[in-house]
Coordinates of C-alpha atoms in Angstrom, one line a residue:
M1 CA 18.5 78.3 252.9
S2 CA 17.9 82.0 253.0
S3 CA 18.8 82.3 249.3
V4 CA 16.0 79.9 248.5
Y5 CA 13.5 82.0 250.5
V6 CA 14.7 85.2 248.7
G7 CA 14.6 83.6 245.2
F8 CA 11.4 81.6 245.6
P9 CA 8.9 84.3 244.6
R10 CA 10.8 85.0 241.4
I11 CA 11.0 81.3 240.6
S12 CA 7.3 80.8 241.5
Q13 CA 6.2 83.6 239.1
S14 CA 8.4 82.3 236.3
G15 CA 6.9 78.9 236.7
V16 CA 3.4 80.2 236.4
D17 CA 4.3 82.4 233.4
A18 CA 5.8 79.4 231.6
S19 CA 2.6 77.3 231.9
T20 CA 0.0 77.2 229.1
I21 CA -3.8 76.7 229.0
E22 CA -5.7 74.4 226.6
I23 CA -9.5 74.7 226.6
T24 CA -11.0 71.3 225.9
N25 CA -14.7 72.2 226.4
L26 CA -16.7 75.4 226.6
T27 CA -20.5 75.3 226.9
A28 CA -22.7 78.3 227.4
L29 CA -26.3 77.5 228.5
T30 CA -29.5 79.3 229.7
P31 CA -28.4 82.7 228.2
A32 CA -29.9 85.9 229.6
P33 CA -29.3 89.5 228.6
T34 CA -26.7 89.9 231.3
S35 CA -25.5 86.4 232.0
V36 CA -24.8 82.9 230.7
H37 CA -24.3 79.6 232.5
L38 CA -20.7 78.7 231.7
I39 CA -19.3 75.2 231.8
Q40 CA -15.6 75.0 230.9
D41 CA -13.0 72.3 231.0
S42 CA -9.3 73.0 230.5
L43 CA -5.8 71.6 230.9
T44 CA -2.9 73.6 232.3
H45 CA 0.4 72.3 231.0
S46 CA 3.6 72.9 232.8
N47 CA 7.2 71.4 232.6
N48 CA 8.2 73.0 235.9
T49 CA 10.3 70.7 238.2
Y50 CA 8.4 72.1 241.1
H51 CA 4.8 71.1 241.7
P52 CA 3.3 73.9 243.8
Y53 CA -0.4 74.4 244.6
L54 CA -2.3 77.4 243.4
D55 CA -5.2 78.7 245.6
P56 CA -8.6 79.2 244.0
F57 CA -8.9 82.7 242.6
N58 CA -11.1 85.1 240.6
A59 CA -9.9 85.8 237.0
S60 CA -11.2 88.1 234.3
L61 CA -11.9 86.9 230.8
S62 CA -11.4 89.0 227.7
L63 CA -10.8 88.8 224.0
A64 CA -7.0 89.5 223.8
G65 CA -6.4 93.2 223.5
S66 CA -10.0 94.2 224.6
A67 CA -11.7 95.0 227.9
P68 CA -12.7 92.1 230.2
Y69 CA -16.3 90.9 229.8
G70 CA -16.7 88.9 233.0
M71 CA -15.1 87.1 235.9
V72 CA -14.9 83.4 236.7
Q73 CA -13.6 81.6 239.8
L74 CA -10.8 79.2 238.9
P75 CA -10.4 76.2 241.2
G76 CA -7.3 75.5 243.2
M77 CA -4.9 73.3 241.3
Q78 CA -1.6 71.4 241.8
S79 CA 1.0 72.1 239.2
G80 CA 1.8 69.2 236.8
T81 CA 2.2 68.1 233.2
S82 CA -1.5 68.4 232.3
V83 CA -3.7 69.4 235.1
P84 CA -7.5 69.5 234.5
A85 CA -9.7 72.4 235.7
H86 CA -13.5 72.5 235.7
I87 CA -15.7 75.5 235.9
D88 CA -19.5 75.4 236.3
Q89 CA -20.9 78.8 237.2
V90 CA -23.1 81.6 236.1
L91 CA -21.0 84.2 234.3
Q92 CA -22.2 87.7 234.9
I93 CA -21.6 89.9 231.8
T94 CA -19.9 93.0 233.3
N95 CA -19.2 94.6 229.9
L96 CA -21.8 94.0 227.2
E97 CA -19.8 95.7 224.5
A98 CA -16.8 93.6 225.2
F99 CA -18.8 90.4 225.4
T100 CA -20.4 91.3 222.0
E101 CA -17.0 91.8 220.5
Y102 CA -15.8 88.5 221.8
N103 CA -18.8 86.6 220.4
T104 CA -18.6 88.4 217.0
A105 CA -14.9 87.4 216.7
L106 CA -15.6 83.9 217.8
F107 CA -18.4 83.3 215.3
N108 CA -16.6 84.9 212.3
S109 CA -12.9 83.9 212.8
E110 CA -10.9 80.7 212.3
S111 CA -9.4 81.3 215.8
I112 CA -9.3 83.9 218.5
R113 CA -7.0 84.7 221.5
V114 CA -8.6 84.7 224.9
R115 CA -7.0 86.2 228.0
V116 CA -7.4 84.9 231.5
N117 CA -6.0 87.3 234.1
G118 CA -5.9 87.3 237.9
S119 CA -3.7 86.7 241.0
T120 CA -3.5 84.1 243.6
W121 CA -1.2 82.5 246.3
L122 CA 1.2 79.7 245.4
H123 CA 2.3 77.1 248.0
E124 CA 5.4 74.9 247.7
M125 CA 6.2 72.5 250.6
A126 CA 7.2 74.5 253.8
L127 CA 8.2 77.6 251.9
P128 CA 6.2 80.8 252.6
A129 CA 3.2 81.3 250.3
S130 CA 4.0 83.5 247.3
D131 CA 1.7 86.0 245.7
V132 CA 1.7 85.4 241.9
S133 CA 0.1 86.9 238.9
Y134 CA -1.8 84.6 236.6
D135 CA -2.0 86.2 233.2
H136 CA -2.3 83.8 230.2
T137 CA -3.6 84.1 226.7
T138 CA -4.6 81.0 224.8
T139 CA -5.7 80.4 221.2
V140 CA -9.3 79.1 220.8
T141 CA -10.7 77.7 217.5
G142 CA -13.5 79.9 216.2
F143 CA -16.7 79.0 214.4
N144 CA -15.0 80.2 211.2
S145 CA -18.3 81.8 209.9
L146 CA -19.8 78.3 209.9
K147 CA -18.2 77.6 206.6
G148 CA -19.9 74.6 205.0
F149 CA -23.4 75.7 206.1
N150 CA -26.0 74.4 203.7
I151 CA -29.8 73.8 203.2
T152 CA -30.1 70.1 202.7
D153 CA -33.9 69.9 202.5
F154 CA -36.3 72.6 201.4
N155 CA -40.1 72.3 201.2
V156 CA -42.9 74.7 200.2
M157 CA -46.3 74.4 201.8
L158 CA -49.5 74.9 199.8
S159 CA -51.1 76.6 202.7
P160 CA -49.4 78.4 205.7
D161 CA -49.6 76.8 209.1
K162 CA -51.2 78.4 212.1
N163 CA -48.1 80.5 212.7
G164 CA -48.0 81.8 209.1
N165 CA -45.1 79.6 208.1
N166 CA -45.2 78.5 204.5
I167 CA -41.7 76.8 204.1
N168 CA -39.7 74.3 206.1
G169 CA -36.6 72.3 205.8
T170 CA -33.3 71.2 207.3
A171 CA -30.0 73.2 207.7
F172 CA -26.6 71.6 207.9
V173 CA -24.4 73.5 210.4
P174 CA -20.7 72.6 210.9
N175 CA -19.1 73.5 214.2
P176 CA -15.3 72.9 214.1
T177 CA -14.8 74.0 217.8
V178 CA -14.9 72.5 221.3
I179 CA -17.7 75.0 222.0
S180 CA -21.4 74.6 222.3
F181 CA -23.8 77.5 222.6
E182 CA -27.5 77.6 223.5
L183 CA -28.8 80.3 221.2
G184 CA -32.6 80.1 221.7
N185 CA -34.9 80.7 218.7
V186 CA -32.7 82.1 215.9
T187 CA -34.3 83.9 213.0
Y188 CA -32.5 84.5 209.7
N189 CA -33.5 86.9 206.9
T190 CA -33.2 85.6 203.4
Y191 CA -32.4 87.7 200.4
V192 CA -32.0 87.4 196.6
N193 CA -29.3 90.0 195.8
D194 CA -30.5 92.7 198.2
T195 CA -34.2 92.0 198.0
L196 CA -35.7 90.5 201.2
I197 CA -37.8 87.4 200.2
G198 CA -38.5 85.9 203.6
N199 CA -37.1 84.5 206.8
T200 CA -36.4 81.2 208.5
T201 CA -36.2 80.2 212.2
I202 CA -34.4 77.4 213.9
M203 CA -36.3 76.9 217.2
N204 CA -34.4 76.1 220.4
F205 CA -31.1 76.2 218.5
M206 CA -28.3 74.4 220.4
L207 CA -25.1 75.0 218.4
D208 CA -23.3 71.8 219.4
R209 CA -19.7 71.0 218.5
G210 CA -19.4 68.8 215.4
N211 CA -21.6 68.6 212.3
H212 CA -25.3 68.7 212.9
T213 CA -28.6 69.2 211.1
Y214 CA -31.4 71.4 212.4
P215 CA -35.0 71.7 211.3
F216 CA -36.3 75.2 210.4
V217 CA -39.6 76.8 209.5
G218 CA -40.2 80.1 207.9
Y219 CA -42.1 82.5 205.7
S220 CA -41.4 83.3 202.0
N221 CA -43.0 86.0 199.8
Q222 CA -44.3 83.6 197.3
S223 CA -45.5 86.1 194.7
L224 CA -42.1 87.8 194.7
I225 CA -40.3 84.4 194.4
L226 CA -42.6 83.5 191.5
S227 CA -41.7 86.7 189.8
L228 CA -38.0 86.1 190.2
L229 CA -38.4 82.5 188.9
E230 CA -40.3 83.7 185.8
S231 CA -38.1 86.6 185.0
T232 CA -34.5 85.7 185.9
Y233 CA -34.1 82.2 187.5
K234 CA -36.0 80.1 185.1
D235 CA -34.1 76.9 186.1
G236 CA -35.9 77.1 189.4
K237 CA -32.7 77.7 191.5
L238 CA -32.5 80.8 193.6
P239 CA -29.1 82.0 194.9
V240 CA -29.9 83.3 198.3
K241 CA -28.1 85.2 201.0
I242 CA -28.9 84.2 204.6
I243 CA -28.1 86.7 207.4
G244 CA -28.8 86.3 211.1
E245 CA -31.5 88.7 212.4
S246 CA -32.4 87.7 216.0
A247 CA -31.7 85.3 218.9
V248 CA -34.4 85.1 221.5
Y249 CA -34.3 82.9 224.6
N250 CA -37.0 82.9 227.2
G251 CA -38.5 85.9 225.5
N252 CA -35.3 88.0 225.8
H253 CA -33.3 89.2 222.9
L254 CA -29.6 88.1 223.2
T255 CA -28.0 91.2 221.7
Y256 CA -24.4 89.8 222.1
Y257 CA -25.4 86.8 219.9
E258 CA -27.5 88.8 217.5
A259 CA -24.6 91.1 216.6
A260 CA -22.4 88.1 215.9
L261 CA -25.1 86.5 213.7
K262 CA -25.7 89.6 211.7
K263 CA -22.1 89.5 210.7
N264 CA -22.4 85.9 209.7
V265 CA -23.5 85.7 206.0
Q266 CA -24.3 82.4 204.3
M267 CA -24.7 82.0 200.5
V268 CA -26.6 78.9 199.3
T269 CA -28.7 77.9 196.3
L270 CA -32.3 76.9 196.9
N271 CA -33.8 74.5 194.3
V272 CA -37.3 76.1 194.6
G273 CA -38.4 74.6 191.3
A274 CA -37.8 71.1 192.7
A275 CA -39.7 71.9 195.9
L276 CA -42.6 73.2 193.9
A277 CA -42.6 70.2 191.6
S278 CA -42.8 67.9 194.6
I279 CA -46.2 69.3 195.5
G280 CA -47.4 69.2 191.9
I281 CA -46.7 72.8 190.8
N282 CA -44.7 73.5 187.6
I283 CA -43.2 76.9 187.7
T284 CA -43.5 77.2 183.9
S285 CA -47.3 77.0 184.3
G286 CA -47.3 80.4 186.1
G287 CA -48.8 79.4 189.3
L288 CA -47.4 79.2 192.9

């Protein structure tokens, strides 16, 4: 029996090390400059013949190879084949630079590696509790630069609205992940080549998992656009570059999302000629 007591800590640690984590849902809500409300569901997979219990513990989160950006409390769990764990708490951002790096990688990569690191006590039947390290890295599907993004509806207004908007439409945004982010009011700058021609804003942008469409409003420099249509793009189709500029929630700039969005460049073709024709304006007539 004494040999079991002596060997149990090593067996316990090897069992924890052999387990894996699968994140099945990650939702970040009510973002603030130094915190987000994190809701996460995961499965811990283990083929261990033992089924010990792990005490609740605090764990750091980080992009693998980078500094931790915050701490979460993981619930206690009984080891098993696929054990669910649920987190619902406010994540305090302890390292803004690291959290920005994490979000930038997540937005612009097919996948990223996330590290969960902490220590806790493991209990197995009547054996003494064993102090174990919990250090796991798991692969998470990324937003993959939102590939497939498109403008599915584009309209020009004859007169600006009370907020100065003179365009509106609908954006198609694919999200291949199990992740949903509340981004606030997100503004994008729009360019033809490197010339700024306007901006668009998706209000109250909730980037939900799956494929979704979102209404947008915006401002365009119509005299500049007319000049481009008359001189170069006579078919009425503008090749535009769309780059994230700002993400504002509750009046606060979310710099960790803004940095990620500024790295996220979308290329689409806007059929401005058709939008103008729908309100009775022919671009060949020289009037916008």
